[in-house]
Amino acid sequence: QVQLVESGGGLVQAGGSLRLSCAASGCTFCSFAMGWFRQAPGKEREFVAAISWNGGRTISASSVKGRFTISRVNAKKTVYLQMTSLKPEDTAVYYCAADPSLERLLLKPDYWGQGTQVTVSS
């Protein structure tokens, strides 16, 4: 079973940048699609971005397209979310997710991290 641990969240001013990291344990990470979701208080969890196991395909939500970039370094068993031009509406708990299938990841991932808080002030 893969375990995911997020880091890099914090408080940032609008227009600023943050890079989130998600470290996975075990070699099973190497063949998993990975992604990020977020959830604000009182709102449903929403998809942010995903990346295939080999990094050849990425998908991002329209709300973050052009501002957020997902990447991975499989040798480090780590996936990143580089966030720029942050807006107050980006405030949420960000969760790392993994699944053997990219398509299933978008629907219902098999594995979740504990989440990391991102707060963007105006």
mmCIF file with all atom_site columns, C-alpha atoms in Angstrom:
data_model
loop_
_atom_site.group_PDB
_atom_site.id
_atom_site.type_symbol
_atom_site.label_atom_id
_atom_site.label_alt_id
_atom_site.label_comp_id
_atom_site.label_asym_id
_atom_site.label_entity_id
_atom_site.label_seq_id
_atom_site.pdbx_PDB_ins_code
_atom_site.Cartn_x
_atom_site.Cartn_y
_atom_site.Cartn_z
_atom_site.occupancy
_atom_site.B_iso_or_equiv
_atom_site.pdbx_formal_charge
_atom_site.auth_seq_id
_atom_site.auth_comp_id
_atom_site.auth_asym_id
_atom_site.auth_atom_id
_atom_site.pdbx_PDB_model_num
ATOM 1   C CA . GLN A 1 1   ? 0.000   0.000  0.000   1.00 0.00 ? 1   GLN A CA 1
ATOM 2   C CA . VAL A 1 2   ? 1.316   3.396  -0.979  1.00 0.00 ? 2   VAL A CA 1
ATOM 3   C CA . GLN A 1 3   ? 1.429   6.201  1.574   1.00 0.00 ? 3   GLN A CA 1
ATOM 4   C CA . LEU A 1 4   ? 1.328   9.862  0.574   1.00 0.00 ? 4   LEU A CA 1
ATOM 5   C CA . VAL A 1 5   ? 2.553   12.825 2.614   1.00 0.00 ? 5   VAL A CA 1
ATOM 6   C CA . GLU A 1 6   ? 1.998   16.414 1.457   1.00 0.00 ? 6   GLU A CA 1
ATOM 7   C CA . SER A 1 7   ? 4.072   19.427 2.416   1.00 0.00 ? 7   SER A CA 1
ATOM 8   C CA . GLY A 1 8   ? 4.629   23.015 1.343   1.00 0.00 ? 8   GLY A CA 1
ATOM 9   C CA . GLY A 1 9   ? 1.345   24.601 2.310   1.00 0.00 ? 9   GLY A CA 1
ATOM 10  C CA . GLY A 1 10  ? 1.151   27.866 4.170   1.00 0.00 ? 10  GLY A CA 1
ATOM 11  C CA . LEU A 1 11  ? 0.009   31.469 4.140   1.00 0.00 ? 11  LEU A CA 1
ATOM 12  C CA . VAL A 1 12  ? 0.788   33.609 1.120   1.00 0.00 ? 12  VAL A CA 1
ATOM 13  C CA . GLN A 1 13  ? -0.294  36.969 -0.256  1.00 0.00 ? 13  GLN A CA 1
ATOM 14  C CA . ALA A 1 14  ? -2.405  37.158 -3.385  1.00 0.00 ? 14  ALA A CA 1
ATOM 15  C CA . GLY A 1 15  ? -0.176  37.059 -6.438  1.00 0.00 ? 15  GLY A CA 1
ATOM 16  C CA . GLY A 1 16  ? 2.429   34.999 -4.647  1.00 0.00 ? 16  GLY A CA 1
ATOM 17  C CA . SER A 1 17  ? 3.660   31.483 -5.252  1.00 0.00 ? 17  SER A CA 1
ATOM 18  C CA . LEU A 1 18  ? 3.903   28.187 -3.418  1.00 0.00 ? 18  LEU A CA 1
ATOM 19  C CA . ARG A 1 19  ? 5.157   24.757 -4.337  1.00 0.00 ? 19  ARG A CA 1
ATOM 20  C CA . LEU A 1 20  ? 3.435   21.766 -2.850  1.00 0.00 ? 20  LEU A CA 1
ATOM 21  C CA . SER A 1 21  ? 5.179   18.422 -2.611  1.00 0.00 ? 21  SER A CA 1
ATOM 22  C CA . CYS A 1 22  ? 3.814   14.942 -2.163  1.00 0.00 ? 22  CYS A CA 1
ATOM 23  C CA . ALA A 1 23  ? 6.191   12.181 -1.174  1.00 0.00 ? 23  ALA A CA 1
ATOM 24  C CA . ALA A 1 24  ? 5.192   8.560  -1.629  1.00 0.00 ? 24  ALA A CA 1
ATOM 25  C CA . SER A 1 25  ? 6.545   5.490  0.072   1.00 0.00 ? 25  SER A CA 1
ATOM 26  C CA . GLY A 1 26  ? 7.286   2.336  -1.852  1.00 0.00 ? 26  GLY A CA 1
ATOM 27  C CA . CYS A 1 27  ? 8.043   1.628  -5.504  1.00 0.00 ? 27  CYS A CA 1
ATOM 28  C CA . THR A 1 28  ? 4.342   1.343  -6.305  1.00 0.00 ? 28  THR A CA 1
ATOM 29  C CA . PHE A 1 29  ? 4.416   5.122  -6.751  1.00 0.00 ? 29  PHE A CA 1
ATOM 30  C CA . CYS A 1 30  ? 6.504   4.703  -9.900  1.00 0.00 ? 30  CYS A CA 1
ATOM 31  C CA . SER A 1 31  ? 3.610   3.258  -11.891 1.00 0.00 ? 31  SER A CA 1
ATOM 32  C CA . PHE A 1 32  ? 0.818   5.383  -10.441 1.00 0.00 ? 32  PHE A CA 1
ATOM 33  C CA . ALA A 1 33  ? -0.899  8.353  -11.901 1.00 0.00 ? 33  ALA A CA 1
ATOM 34  C CA . MET A 1 34  ? -0.761  11.191 -9.383  1.00 0.00 ? 34  MET A CA 1
ATOM 35  C CA . GLY A 1 35  ? -2.847  14.262 -8.821  1.00 0.00 ? 35  GLY A CA 1
ATOM 36  C CA . TRP A 1 36  ? -4.031  17.053 -6.601  1.00 0.00 ? 36  TRP A CA 1
ATOM 37  C CA . PHE A 1 37  ? -7.471  17.918 -5.289  1.00 0.00 ? 37  PHE A CA 1
ATOM 38  C CA . ARG A 1 38  ? -8.562  20.713 -3.013  1.00 0.00 ? 38  ARG A CA 1
ATOM 39  C CA . GLN A 1 39  ? -11.414 21.396 -0.647  1.00 0.00 ? 39  GLN A CA 1
ATOM 40  C CA . ALA A 1 40  ? -12.488 24.665 0.913   1.00 0.00 ? 40  ALA A CA 1
ATOM 41  C CA . PRO A 1 41  ? -14.680 24.782 4.040   1.00 0.00 ? 41  PRO A CA 1
ATOM 42  C CA . GLY A 1 42  ? -18.312 24.122 3.180   1.00 0.00 ? 42  GLY A CA 1
ATOM 43  C CA . LYS A 1 43  ? -17.484 23.129 -0.388  1.00 0.00 ? 43  LYS A CA 1
ATOM 44  C CA . GLU A 1 44  ? -17.071 19.854 -2.210  1.00 0.00 ? 44  GLU A CA 1
ATOM 45  C CA . ARG A 1 45  ? -13.656 18.516 -3.008  1.00 0.00 ? 45  ARG A CA 1
ATOM 46  C CA . GLU A 1 46  ? -12.594 19.507 -6.512  1.00 0.00 ? 46  GLU A CA 1
ATOM 47  C CA . PHE A 1 47  ? -10.022 18.284 -8.957  1.00 0.00 ? 47  PHE A CA 1
ATOM 48  C CA . VAL A 1 48  ? -6.968  20.470 -9.530  1.00 0.00 ? 48  VAL A CA 1
ATOM 49  C CA . ALA A 1 49  ? -4.417  18.636 -11.656 1.00 0.00 ? 49  ALA A CA 1
ATOM 50  C CA . ALA A 1 50  ? -3.119  15.180 -12.530 1.00 0.00 ? 50  ALA A CA 1
ATOM 51  C CA . ILE A 1 51  ? -0.124  13.589 -14.201 1.00 0.00 ? 51  ILE A CA 1
ATOM 52  C CA . SER A 1 52  ? 0.425   10.170 -15.736 1.00 0.00 ? 52  SER A CA 1
ATOM 53  C CA . TRP A 1 53  ? 2.932   7.719  -14.279 1.00 0.00 ? 53  TRP A CA 1
ATOM 54  C CA . ASN A 1 54  ? 5.628   8.643  -16.802 1.00 0.00 ? 54  ASN A CA 1
ATOM 55  C CA . GLY A 1 55  ? 4.855   12.359 -16.802 1.00 0.00 ? 55  GLY A CA 1
ATOM 56  C CA . GLY A 1 56  ? 3.868   12.302 -20.457 1.00 0.00 ? 56  GLY A CA 1
ATOM 57  C CA . ARG A 1 57  ? 0.338   13.505 -19.920 1.00 0.00 ? 57  ARG A CA 1
ATOM 58  C CA . THR A 1 58  ? -0.972  16.216 -17.630 1.00 0.00 ? 58  THR A CA 1
ATOM 59  C CA . ILE A 1 59  ? -4.463  17.477 -16.954 1.00 0.00 ? 59  ILE A CA 1
ATOM 60  C CA . SER A 1 60  ? -5.458  20.599 -15.091 1.00 0.00 ? 60  SER A CA 1
ATOM 61  C CA . ALA A 1 61  ? -8.721  22.230 -14.115 1.00 0.00 ? 61  ALA A CA 1
ATOM 62  C CA . SER A 1 62  ? -9.785  25.318 -16.025 1.00 0.00 ? 62  SER A CA 1
ATOM 63  C CA . SER A 1 63  ? -9.702  27.373 -12.837 1.00 0.00 ? 63  SER A CA 1
ATOM 64  C CA . VAL A 1 64  ? -5.947  26.871 -12.437 1.00 0.00 ? 64  VAL A CA 1
ATOM 65  C CA . LYS A 1 65  ? -4.805  26.418 -16.019 1.00 0.00 ? 65  LYS A CA 1
ATOM 66  C CA . GLY A 1 66  ? -1.892  28.689 -16.815 1.00 0.00 ? 66  GLY A CA 1
ATOM 67  C CA . ARG A 1 67  ? -1.151  29.294 -13.136 1.00 0.00 ? 67  ARG A CA 1
ATOM 68  C CA . PHE A 1 68  ? -0.511  25.844 -11.667 1.00 0.00 ? 68  PHE A CA 1
ATOM 69  C CA . THR A 1 69  ? 1.911   23.271 -13.013 1.00 0.00 ? 69  THR A CA 1
ATOM 70  C CA . ILE A 1 70  ? 2.080   19.644 -11.964 1.00 0.00 ? 70  ILE A CA 1
ATOM 71  C CA . SER A 1 71  ? 5.262   17.626 -12.322 1.00 0.00 ? 71  SER A CA 1
ATOM 72  C CA . ARG A 1 72  ? 6.904   14.561 -10.872 1.00 0.00 ? 72  ARG A CA 1
ATOM 73  C CA . VAL A 1 73  ? 10.306  13.081 -10.241 1.00 0.00 ? 73  VAL A CA 1
ATOM 74  C CA . ASN A 1 74  ? 9.836   9.364  -9.962  1.00 0.00 ? 74  ASN A CA 1
ATOM 75  C CA . ALA A 1 75  ? 13.390  8.763  -8.757  1.00 0.00 ? 75  ALA A CA 1
ATOM 76  C CA . LYS A 1 76  ? 12.431  10.777 -5.673  1.00 0.00 ? 76  LYS A CA 1
ATOM 77  C CA . LYS A 1 77  ? 8.926   9.327  -5.556  1.00 0.00 ? 77  LYS A CA 1
ATOM 78  C CA . THR A 1 78  ? 7.620   12.863 -5.412  1.00 0.00 ? 78  THR A CA 1
ATOM 79  C CA . VAL A 1 79  ? 4.973   14.854 -7.248  1.00 0.00 ? 79  VAL A CA 1
ATOM 80  C CA . TYR A 1 80  ? 4.875   18.652 -7.182  1.00 0.00 ? 80  TYR A CA 1
ATOM 81  C CA . LEU A 1 81  ? 2.294   21.348 -7.688  1.00 0.00 ? 81  LEU A CA 1
ATOM 82  C CA . GLN A 1 82  ? 3.870   24.690 -8.544  1.00 0.00 ? 82  GLN A CA 1
ATOM 83  C CA . MET A 1 83  ? 1.310   27.388 -7.867  1.00 0.00 ? 83  MET A CA 1
ATOM 84  C CA . THR A 1 84  ? 1.775   30.936 -9.118  1.00 0.00 ? 84  THR A CA 1
ATOM 85  C CA . SER A 1 85  ? -0.420  34.040 -9.283  1.00 0.00 ? 85  SER A CA 1
ATOM 86  C CA . LEU A 1 86  ? -2.357  32.744 -6.312  1.00 0.00 ? 86  LEU A CA 1
ATOM 87  C CA . LYS A 1 87  ? -5.800  34.127 -5.635  1.00 0.00 ? 87  LYS A CA 1
ATOM 88  C CA . PRO A 1 88  ? -7.882  34.169 -2.438  1.00 0.00 ? 88  PRO A CA 1
ATOM 89  C CA . GLU A 1 89  ? -10.239 31.663 -4.046  1.00 0.00 ? 89  GLU A CA 1
ATOM 90  C CA . ASP A 1 90  ? -7.357  29.186 -4.161  1.00 0.00 ? 90  ASP A CA 1
ATOM 91  C CA . THR A 1 91  ? -7.563  28.923 -0.374  1.00 0.00 ? 91  THR A CA 1
ATOM 92  C CA . ALA A 1 92  ? -8.267  25.302 0.532   1.00 0.00 ? 92  ALA A CA 1
ATOM 93  C CA . VAL A 1 93  ? -6.822  22.123 1.912   1.00 0.00 ? 93  VAL A CA 1
ATOM 94  C CA . TYR A 1 94  ? -4.863  20.509 -0.886  1.00 0.00 ? 94  TYR A CA 1
ATOM 95  C CA . TYR A 1 95  ? -4.779  16.730 -1.074  1.00 0.00 ? 95  TYR A CA 1
ATOM 96  C CA . CYS A 1 96  ? -2.409  14.512 -2.973  1.00 0.00 ? 96  CYS A CA 1
ATOM 97  C CA . ALA A 1 97  ? -3.919  11.452 -4.638  1.00 0.00 ? 97  ALA A CA 1
ATOM 98  C CA . ALA A 1 98  ? -2.682  8.372  -6.464  1.00 0.00 ? 98  ALA A CA 1
ATOM 99  C CA . ASP A 1 99  ? -4.191  5.588  -8.526  1.00 0.00 ? 99  ASP A CA 1
ATOM 100 C CA . PRO A 1 100 ? -2.899  3.008  -11.014 1.00 0.00 ? 100 PRO A CA 1
ATOM 101 C CA . SER A 1 101 ? -5.326  4.460  -13.565 1.00 0.00 ? 101 SER A CA 1
ATOM 102 C CA . LEU A 1 102 ? -5.283  8.107  -14.614 1.00 0.00 ? 102 LEU A CA 1
ATOM 103 C CA . GLU A 1 103 ? -8.953  7.907  -15.553 1.00 0.00 ? 103 GLU A CA 1
ATOM 104 C CA . ARG A 1 104 ? -9.884  6.403  -12.206 1.00 0.00 ? 104 ARG A CA 1
ATOM 105 C CA . LEU A 1 105 ? -7.804  9.025  -10.400 1.00 0.00 ? 105 LEU A CA 1
ATOM 106 C CA . LEU A 1 106 ? -10.047 11.713 -11.839 1.00 0.00 ? 106 LEU A CA 1
ATOM 107 C CA . LEU A 1 107 ? -13.118 9.885  -10.564 1.00 0.00 ? 107 LEU A CA 1
ATOM 108 C CA . LYS A 1 108 ? -12.169 8.163  -7.322  1.00 0.00 ? 108 LYS A CA 1
ATOM 109 C CA . PRO A 1 109 ? -8.498  7.757  -6.404  1.00 0.00 ? 109 PRO A CA 1
ATOM 110 C CA . ASP A 1 110 ? -7.377  4.696  -4.477  1.00 0.00 ? 110 ASP A CA 1
ATOM 111 C CA . TYR A 1 111 ? -4.978  6.614  -2.232  1.00 0.00 ? 111 TYR A CA 1
ATOM 112 C CA . TRP A 1 112 ? -5.055  9.969  -0.467  1.00 0.00 ? 112 TRP A CA 1
ATOM 113 C CA . GLY A 1 113 ? -2.664  12.033 1.567   1.00 0.00 ? 113 GLY A CA 1
ATOM 114 C CA . GLN A 1 114 ? -3.654  13.873 4.737   1.00 0.00 ? 114 GLN A CA 1
ATOM 115 C CA . GLY A 1 115 ? -3.739  17.271 3.080   1.00 0.00 ? 115 GLY A CA 1
ATOM 116 C CA . THR A 1 116 ? -1.889  20.550 3.472   1.00 0.00 ? 116 THR A CA 1
ATOM 117 C CA . GLN A 1 117 ? -3.497  23.936 4.087   1.00 0.00 ? 117 GLN A CA 1
ATOM 118 C CA . VAL A 1 118 ? -3.019  26.743 1.588   1.00 0.00 ? 118 VAL A CA 1
ATOM 119 C CA . THR A 1 119 ? -4.298  30.167 2.579   1.00 0.00 ? 119 THR A CA 1
ATOM 120 C CA . VAL A 1 120 ? -4.127  33.118 0.199   1.00 0.00 ? 120 VAL A CA 1
ATOM 121 C CA . SER A 1 121 ? -4.772  36.534 1.691   1.00 0.00 ? 121 SER A CA 1
ATOM 122 C CA . SER A 1 122 ? -5.898  39.585 -0.251  1.00 0.00 ? 122 SER A CA 1
#
